[in-house]
Amino acid sequence: LKEWEPEIPRYLLELIRNEGLKNGLNSDGCLCGKVKWEENPLHIYRCVDCFDCNLHCQECLLHHHQSNPFHTVEHWNGRHFETATLYELGLVIHLGHSPLLPCIGHSNVQKFTVIDTDRIHLAAIRFCRCSHTIPDRYQLLRAQLYPATLTAPQTAATFRFLKFFQMLSFMSKVCDLLIIHLLCINNKLAGVCDRVLFYLGKNVR
Ligand SMILES: [Zn+2]
Ligand SMILES: [Zn+2]
Ligand SMILES: [Zn+2]
């Protein structure tokens, strides 16, 4: 511990640095070259789940997350980063086709609640409706999303969450209510947690 003590001020600086814009590897502007931060100080976003420390404009953030729609993102409000959501920023998940080559005959956007390992997300989903279409619940399963109902599902859990929950309940006997409440701590979207608890048949209040 004595050896580490002189490092305390620098460690604190590095940790605080992560809270601001200076930790971004591209502190002048977005990598697309279209957006300069000095001219657009309120158009800065970052992802806390992606390994890179790049700052993005909204367009690039959405483009980079077509294949990672359940990442947690943040928006620079001029003073600090605050949690944003890919759903509210306009990300649409296309099922049945490659994310970058969506179905040409897709459905309307359907609002979903998706339970993942670190939080509960809202998601805008479009189903395939072209000649390759299959029932929606199978399209969800093929995207590793387990639908809550057989018909007209509006809630799903990621396979990753189900495996995590299974392991947690085997090892620690944690109950479903506790883990949903834990995920809700990370969630500021009004009504989302209530909807999940309703599906689990739990009292909302
Ligand atoms: Zn950009
Ligand atoms: Zn990300
Ligand atoms: Zn299609």
PDB file of C-alpha atoms and ligand atoms in Angstrom:
ATOM      1  CA  LEU A   1       0.000   0.000   0.000  1.00  0.00           C
ATOM      2  CA  LYS A   2       2.848   2.410   0.832  1.00  0.00           C
ATOM      3  CA  GLU A   3       4.191   1.916  -2.677  1.00  0.00           C
ATOM      4  CA  TRP A   4       0.843   2.966  -4.127  1.00  0.00           C
ATOM      5  CA  GLU A   5       0.261   6.038  -1.909  1.00  0.00           C
ATOM      6  CA  PRO A   6       2.206   8.515  -4.103  1.00  0.00           C
ATOM      7  CA  GLU A   7      -0.008   7.451  -7.010  1.00  0.00           C
ATOM      8  CA  ILE A   8      -3.259   8.555  -5.307  1.00  0.00           C
ATOM      9  CA  PRO A   9      -3.433  12.094  -6.832  1.00  0.00           C
ATOM     10  CA  ARG A  10      -2.712  10.782 -10.340  1.00  0.00           C
ATOM     11  CA  TYR A  11      -5.214   7.943  -9.988  1.00  0.00           C
ATOM     12  CA  LEU A  12      -7.880  10.429  -8.898  1.00  0.00           C
ATOM     13  CA  LEU A  13      -7.070  12.698 -11.852  1.00  0.00           C
ATOM     14  CA  GLU A  14      -7.315   9.789 -14.276  1.00  0.00           C
ATOM     15  CA  LEU A  15     -10.658   8.683 -12.810  1.00  0.00           C
ATOM     16  CA  ILE A  16     -12.077  12.213 -12.994  1.00  0.00           C
ATOM     17  CA  ARG A  17     -10.675  12.605 -16.508  1.00  0.00           C
ATOM     18  CA  ASN A  18     -12.971   9.790 -17.538  1.00  0.00           C
ATOM     19  CA  GLU A  19     -15.970  11.885 -16.490  1.00  0.00           C
ATOM     20  CA  GLY A  20     -15.158  14.667 -18.952  1.00  0.00           C
ATOM     21  CA  LEU A  21     -14.417  15.133 -22.651  1.00  0.00           C
ATOM     22  CA  LYS A  22     -10.643  14.872 -22.376  1.00  0.00           C
ATOM     23  CA  ASN A  23     -10.702  11.089 -22.261  1.00  0.00           C
ATOM     24  CA  GLY A  24     -12.107  10.967 -25.786  1.00  0.00           C
ATOM     25  CA  LEU A  25      -9.405   9.925 -28.236  1.00  0.00           C
ATOM     26  CA  ASN A  26     -10.901  12.256 -30.824  1.00  0.00           C
ATOM     27  CA  SER A  27     -11.259  15.470 -28.816  1.00  0.00           C
ATOM     28  CA  ASP A  28     -11.578  17.767 -31.892  1.00  0.00           C
ATOM     29  CA  GLY A  29     -14.501  16.225 -33.712  1.00  0.00           C
ATOM     30  CA  CYS A  30     -16.271  13.068 -34.800  1.00  0.00           C
ATOM     31  CA  LEU A  31     -14.287  10.510 -36.788  1.00  0.00           C
ATOM     32  CA  CYS A  32     -16.708  10.954 -39.715  1.00  0.00           C
ATOM     33  CA  GLY A  33     -15.208  14.440 -40.191  1.00  0.00           C
ATOM     34  CA  LYS A  34     -18.674  16.043 -40.468  1.00  0.00           C
ATOM     35  CA  VAL A  35     -19.057  17.305 -36.892  1.00  0.00           C
ATOM     36  CA  LYS A  36     -16.588  19.510 -34.971  1.00  0.00           C
ATOM     37  CA  TRP A  37     -17.200  19.580 -31.225  1.00  0.00           C
ATOM     38  CA  GLU A  38     -16.360  23.284 -30.928  1.00  0.00           C
ATOM     39  CA  GLU A  39     -19.224  24.151 -33.300  1.00  0.00           C
ATOM     40  CA  ASN A  40     -21.594  21.468 -31.967  1.00  0.00           C
ATOM     41  CA  PRO A  41     -20.850  21.147 -28.240  1.00  0.00           C
ATOM     42  CA  LEU A  42     -24.220  19.526 -27.500  1.00  0.00           C
ATOM     43  CA  HIS A  43     -23.948  16.854 -30.182  1.00  0.00           C
ATOM     44  CA  ILE A  44     -21.373  14.728 -28.399  1.00  0.00           C
ATOM     45  CA  TYR A  45     -22.117  11.125 -27.457  1.00  0.00           C
ATOM     46  CA  ARG A  46     -20.115   8.194 -26.153  1.00  0.00           C
ATOM     47  CA  CYS A  47     -20.761   4.539 -25.373  1.00  0.00           C
ATOM     48  CA  VAL A  48     -19.798   3.151 -21.982  1.00  0.00           C
ATOM     49  CA  ASP A  49     -19.957  -0.467 -23.205  1.00  0.00           C
ATOM     50  CA  CYS A  50     -17.794  -0.161 -26.327  1.00  0.00           C
ATOM     51  CA  PHE A  51     -14.117  -0.629 -25.549  1.00  0.00           C
ATOM     52  CA  ASP A  52     -12.972   2.375 -27.559  1.00  0.00           C
ATOM     53  CA  CYS A  53     -12.967   5.816 -25.912  1.00  0.00           C
ATOM     54  CA  ASN A  54     -14.126   7.684 -28.997  1.00  0.00           C
ATOM     55  CA  LEU A  55     -16.697  10.443 -28.980  1.00  0.00           C
ATOM     56  CA  HIS A  56     -19.383  10.238 -31.643  1.00  0.00           C
ATOM     57  CA  CYS A  57     -21.951  12.423 -33.343  1.00  0.00           C
ATOM     58  CA  GLN A  58     -25.516  11.049 -33.145  1.00  0.00           C
ATOM     59  CA  GLU A  59     -25.441   9.643 -36.672  1.00  0.00           C
ATOM     60  CA  CYS A  60     -22.194   7.733 -36.126  1.00  0.00           C
ATOM     61  CA  LEU A  61     -23.304   6.521 -32.688  1.00  0.00           C
ATOM     62  CA  LEU A  62     -26.440   4.969 -34.217  1.00  0.00           C
ATOM     63  CA  HIS A  63     -24.489   3.525 -37.140  1.00  0.00           C
ATOM     64  CA  HIS A  64     -21.918   1.899 -34.823  1.00  0.00           C
ATOM     65  CA  HIS A  65     -24.670   0.345 -32.708  1.00  0.00           C
ATOM     66  CA  GLN A  66     -26.775  -1.359 -35.340  1.00  0.00           C
ATOM     67  CA  SER A  67     -25.122  -4.597 -34.206  1.00  0.00           C
ATOM     68  CA  ASN A  68     -25.027  -3.667 -30.506  1.00  0.00           C
ATOM     69  CA  PRO A  69     -28.450  -2.178 -29.820  1.00  0.00           C
ATOM     70  CA  PHE A  70     -28.372  -2.807 -26.065  1.00  0.00           C
ATOM     71  CA  HIS A  71     -25.288  -0.793 -25.238  1.00  0.00           C
ATOM     72  CA  THR A  72     -25.515   2.067 -22.754  1.00  0.00           C
ATOM     73  CA  VAL A  73     -24.731   5.478 -24.199  1.00  0.00           C
ATOM     74  CA  GLU A  74     -24.227   8.937 -22.769  1.00  0.00           C
ATOM     75  CA  HIS A  75     -24.829  12.472 -24.008  1.00  0.00           C
ATOM     76  CA  TRP A  76     -22.693  15.515 -23.166  1.00  0.00           C
ATOM     77  CA  ASN A  77     -25.083  18.189 -21.838  1.00  0.00           C
ATOM     78  CA  GLY A  78     -22.475  20.954 -21.780  1.00  0.00           C
ATOM     79  CA  ARG A  79     -21.377  20.266 -18.214  1.00  0.00           C
ATOM     80  CA  HIS A  80     -21.236  16.504 -17.826  1.00  0.00           C
ATOM     81  CA  PHE A  81     -22.237  13.231 -19.474  1.00  0.00           C
ATOM     82  CA  GLU A  82     -25.749  12.016 -18.744  1.00  0.00           C
ATOM     83  CA  THR A  83     -27.336   8.693 -19.635  1.00  0.00           C
ATOM     84  CA  ALA A  84     -29.123   8.636 -22.988  1.00  0.00           C
ATOM     85  CA  THR A  85     -30.769   5.728 -24.785  1.00  0.00           C
ATOM     86  CA  LEU A  86     -30.271   4.422 -28.298  1.00  0.00           C
ATOM     87  CA  TYR A  87     -34.061   4.041 -28.486  1.00  0.00           C
ATOM     88  CA  GLU A  88     -34.699   7.741 -27.848  1.00  0.00           C
ATOM     89  CA  LEU A  89     -31.918   8.669 -30.278  1.00  0.00           C
ATOM     90  CA  GLY A  90     -33.717   6.767 -33.036  1.00  0.00           C
ATOM     91  CA  LEU A  91     -32.077   3.347 -33.284  1.00  0.00           C
ATOM     92  CA  VAL A  92     -34.301   0.796 -35.021  1.00  0.00           C
ATOM     93  CA  ILE A  93     -33.574  -2.934 -34.805  1.00  0.00           C
ATOM     94  CA  HIS A  94     -34.330  -4.831 -38.004  1.00  0.00           C
ATOM     95  CA  LEU A  95     -35.023  -8.544 -37.591  1.00  0.00           C
ATOM     96  CA  GLY A  96     -34.720 -11.290 -40.172  1.00  0.00           C
ATOM     97  CA  HIS A  97     -31.903  -9.702 -42.186  1.00  0.00           C
ATOM     98  CA  SER A  98     -28.429  -8.301 -41.664  1.00  0.00           C
ATOM     99  CA  PRO A  99     -28.582  -5.059 -39.599  1.00  0.00           C
ATOM    100  CA  LEU A 100     -26.998  -3.067 -42.432  1.00  0.00           C
ATOM    101  CA  LEU A 101     -29.225  -4.608 -45.126  1.00  0.00           C
ATOM    102  CA  PRO A 102     -32.708  -4.430 -43.578  1.00  0.00           C
ATOM    103  CA  CYS A 103     -35.817  -6.049 -44.998  1.00  0.00           C
ATOM    104  CA  ILE A 104     -37.326  -4.147 -47.902  1.00  0.00           C
ATOM    105  CA  GLY A 105     -40.836  -5.112 -46.797  1.00  0.00           C
ATOM    106  CA  HIS A 106     -40.498  -4.622 -43.059  1.00  0.00           C
ATOM    107  CA  SER A 107     -43.302  -4.078 -40.527  1.00  0.00           C
ATOM    108  CA  ASN A 108     -44.014  -0.794 -38.775  1.00  0.00           C
ATOM    109  CA  VAL A 109     -41.815  -0.029 -35.807  1.00  0.00           C
ATOM    110  CA  GLN A 110     -42.982  -1.876 -32.691  1.00  0.00           C
ATOM    111  CA  LYS A 111     -42.017  -0.708 -29.228  1.00  0.00           C
ATOM    112  CA  PHE A 112     -40.431  -3.426 -27.101  1.00  0.00           C
ATOM    113  CA  THR A 113     -39.153  -3.761 -23.573  1.00  0.00           C
ATOM    114  CA  VAL A 114     -35.955  -5.818 -23.559  1.00  0.00           C
ATOM    115  CA  ILE A 115     -34.388  -7.205 -20.381  1.00  0.00           C
ATOM    116  CA  ASP A 116     -30.604  -7.443 -20.603  1.00  0.00           C
ATOM    117  CA  THR A 117     -27.944  -8.222 -18.010  1.00  0.00           C
ATOM    118  CA  ASP A 118     -27.200  -4.669 -16.926  1.00  0.00           C
ATOM    119  CA  ARG A 119     -30.491  -2.855 -17.483  1.00  0.00           C
ATOM    120  CA  ILE A 120     -33.930  -2.900 -19.063  1.00  0.00           C
ATOM    121  CA  HIS A 121     -34.080  -1.234 -22.459  1.00  0.00           C
ATOM    122  CA  LEU A 122     -36.763   0.168 -24.681  1.00  0.00           C
ATOM    123  CA  ALA A 123     -36.271  -0.931 -28.283  1.00  0.00           C
ATOM    124  CA  ALA A 124     -37.840  -0.056 -31.625  1.00  0.00           C
ATOM    125  CA  ILE A 125     -38.123  -3.278 -33.619  1.00  0.00           C
ATOM    126  CA  ARG A 126     -39.095  -3.866 -37.227  1.00  0.00           C
ATOM    127  CA  PHE A 127     -40.003  -7.410 -38.249  1.00  0.00           C
ATOM    128  CA  CYS A 128     -39.348  -8.959 -41.637  1.00  0.00           C
ATOM    129  CA  ARG A 129     -42.481  -9.055 -43.792  1.00  0.00           C
ATOM    130  CA  CYS A 130     -40.956 -10.011 -47.152  1.00  0.00           C
ATOM    131  CA  SER A 131     -41.178 -13.466 -48.757  1.00  0.00           C
ATOM    132  CA  HIS A 132     -38.687 -14.804 -46.135  1.00  0.00           C
ATOM    133  CA  THR A 133     -40.931 -13.883 -43.219  1.00  0.00           C
ATOM    134  CA  ILE A 134     -41.677 -16.237 -40.317  1.00  0.00           C
ATOM    135  CA  PRO A 135     -43.836 -15.593 -37.201  1.00  0.00           C
ATOM    136  CA  ASP A 136     -42.579 -12.723 -35.056  1.00  0.00           C
ATOM    137  CA  ARG A 137     -41.765 -14.929 -32.058  1.00  0.00           C
ATOM    138  CA  TYR A 138     -39.373 -16.995 -34.188  1.00  0.00           C
ATOM    139  CA  GLN A 139     -37.749 -13.865 -35.605  1.00  0.00           C
ATOM    140  CA  LEU A 140     -37.143 -12.761 -32.010  1.00  0.00           C
ATOM    141  CA  LEU A 141     -35.703 -16.150 -31.028  1.00  0.00           C
ATOM    142  CA  ARG A 142     -33.345 -16.085 -34.037  1.00  0.00           C
ATOM    143  CA  ALA A 143     -32.100 -12.707 -32.805  1.00  0.00           C
ATOM    144  CA  GLN A 144     -31.462 -14.275 -29.366  1.00  0.00           C
ATOM    145  CA  LEU A 145     -34.436 -12.493 -27.824  1.00  0.00           C
ATOM    146  CA  TYR A 146     -36.842 -14.678 -25.821  1.00  0.00           C
ATOM    147  CA  PRO A 147     -40.389 -13.317 -26.195  1.00  0.00           C
ATOM    148  CA  ALA A 148     -42.592 -12.992 -23.098  1.00  0.00           C
ATOM    149  CA  THR A 149     -45.760 -14.083 -24.930  1.00  0.00           C
ATOM    150  CA  LEU A 150     -46.613 -16.285 -27.896  1.00  0.00           C
ATOM    151  CA  THR A 151     -48.775 -13.763 -29.697  1.00  0.00           C
ATOM    152  CA  ALA A 152     -48.052 -10.057 -30.201  1.00  0.00           C
ATOM    153  CA  PRO A 153     -45.060 -10.016 -27.831  1.00  0.00           C
ATOM    154  CA  GLN A 154     -43.932  -6.613 -26.532  1.00  0.00           C
ATOM    155  CA  THR A 155     -41.403  -7.772 -23.982  1.00  0.00           C
ATOM    156  CA  ALA A 156     -38.373 -10.023 -24.445  1.00  0.00           C
ATOM    157  CA  ALA A 157     -35.282 -11.102 -22.537  1.00  0.00           C
ATOM    158  CA  THR A 158     -31.902 -11.495 -24.194  1.00  0.00           C
ATOM    159  CA  PHE A 159     -30.459 -15.028 -24.157  1.00  0.00           C
ATOM    160  CA  ARG A 160     -27.461 -13.505 -22.399  1.00  0.00           C
ATOM    161  CA  PHE A 161     -29.719 -12.322 -19.559  1.00  0.00           C
ATOM    162  CA  LEU A 162     -31.463 -15.709 -19.257  1.00  0.00           C
ATOM    163  CA  LYS A 163     -28.122 -17.547 -18.966  1.00  0.00           C
ATOM    164  CA  PHE A 164     -26.905 -14.994 -16.423  1.00  0.00           C
ATOM    165  CA  PHE A 165     -30.121 -15.256 -14.399  1.00  0.00           C
ATOM    166  CA  GLN A 166     -30.037 -19.053 -14.477  1.00  0.00           C
ATOM    167  CA  MET A 167     -26.473 -19.085 -13.163  1.00  0.00           C
ATOM    168  CA  LEU A 168     -27.275 -16.474 -10.520  1.00  0.00           C
ATOM    169  CA  SER A 169     -30.338 -18.343  -9.267  1.00  0.00           C
ATOM    170  CA  PHE A 170     -28.445 -21.670  -9.159  1.00  0.00           C
ATOM    171  CA  MET A 171     -25.490 -20.201  -7.313  1.00  0.00           C
ATOM    172  CA  SER A 172     -27.103 -17.647  -5.010  1.00  0.00           C
ATOM    173  CA  LYS A 173     -30.842 -18.453  -5.108  1.00  0.00           C
ATOM    174  CA  VAL A 174     -31.551 -14.848  -6.053  1.00  0.00           C
ATOM    175  CA  CYS A 175     -35.238 -14.382  -6.958  1.00  0.00           C
ATOM    176  CA  ASP A 176     -36.592 -12.853 -10.159  1.00  0.00           C
ATOM    177  CA  LEU A 177     -38.110  -9.873  -8.316  1.00  0.00           C
ATOM    178  CA  LEU A 178     -34.784  -8.938  -6.751  1.00  0.00           C
ATOM    179  CA  ILE A 179     -32.882  -9.026 -10.023  1.00  0.00           C
ATOM    180  CA  ILE A 180     -35.545  -6.979 -11.839  1.00  0.00           C
ATOM    181  CA  HIS A 181     -35.387  -4.369  -9.058  1.00  0.00           C
ATOM    182  CA  LEU A 182     -31.605  -4.372  -9.396  1.00  0.00           C
ATOM    183  CA  LEU A 183     -31.855  -3.757 -13.144  1.00  0.00           C
ATOM    184  CA  CYS A 184     -34.393  -0.998 -12.489  1.00  0.00           C
ATOM    185  CA  ILE A 185     -31.829   0.947 -10.450  1.00  0.00           C
ATOM    186  CA  ASN A 186     -30.001   1.464 -13.740  1.00  0.00           C
ATOM    187  CA  ASN A 187     -33.146   2.474 -15.532  1.00  0.00           C
ATOM    188  CA  LYS A 188     -34.636   5.919 -15.718  1.00  0.00           C
ATOM    189  CA  LEU A 189     -37.254   5.245 -18.398  1.00  0.00           C
ATOM    190  CA  ALA A 190     -40.652   5.752 -16.818  1.00  0.00           C
ATOM    191  CA  GLY A 191     -42.938   2.727 -16.779  1.00  0.00           C
ATOM    192  CA  VAL A 192     -40.440   0.233 -18.178  1.00  0.00           C
ATOM    193  CA  CYS A 193     -39.827  -1.628 -14.935  1.00  0.00           C
ATOM    194  CA  ASP A 194     -43.525  -1.571 -14.038  1.00  0.00           C
ATOM    195  CA  ARG A 195     -44.261  -3.296 -17.336  1.00  0.00           C
ATOM    196  CA  VAL A 196     -41.706  -6.051 -16.673  1.00  0.00           C
ATOM    197  CA  LEU A 197     -43.002  -6.619 -13.143  1.00  0.00           C
ATOM    198  CA  PHE A 198     -46.542  -6.791 -14.522  1.00  0.00           C
ATOM    199  CA  TYR A 199     -45.463  -9.566 -16.919  1.00  0.00           C
ATOM    200  CA  LEU A 200     -43.876 -11.423 -14.033  1.00  0.00           C
ATOM    201  CA  GLY A 201     -47.190 -11.177 -12.181  1.00  0.00           C
ATOM    202  CA  LYS A 202     -45.653  -9.119  -9.398  1.00  0.00           C
ATOM    203  CA  ASN A 203     -47.184  -6.180  -7.561  1.00  0.00           C
ATOM    204  CA  VAL A 204     -45.933  -2.991  -9.151  1.00  0.00           C
ATOM    205  CA  ARG A 205     -46.061  -0.989  -5.920  1.00  0.00           C
TER     206      ARG A 205
HETATM  207 ZN    ZN B   1     -19.917  11.340 -36.972  1.00  0.00          ZN
HETATM  208 ZN    ZN B   2     -21.274   0.602 -27.717  1.00  0.00          ZN
HETATM  209 ZN    ZN B   3     -37.592  -9.631 -45.079  1.00  0.00          ZN
END
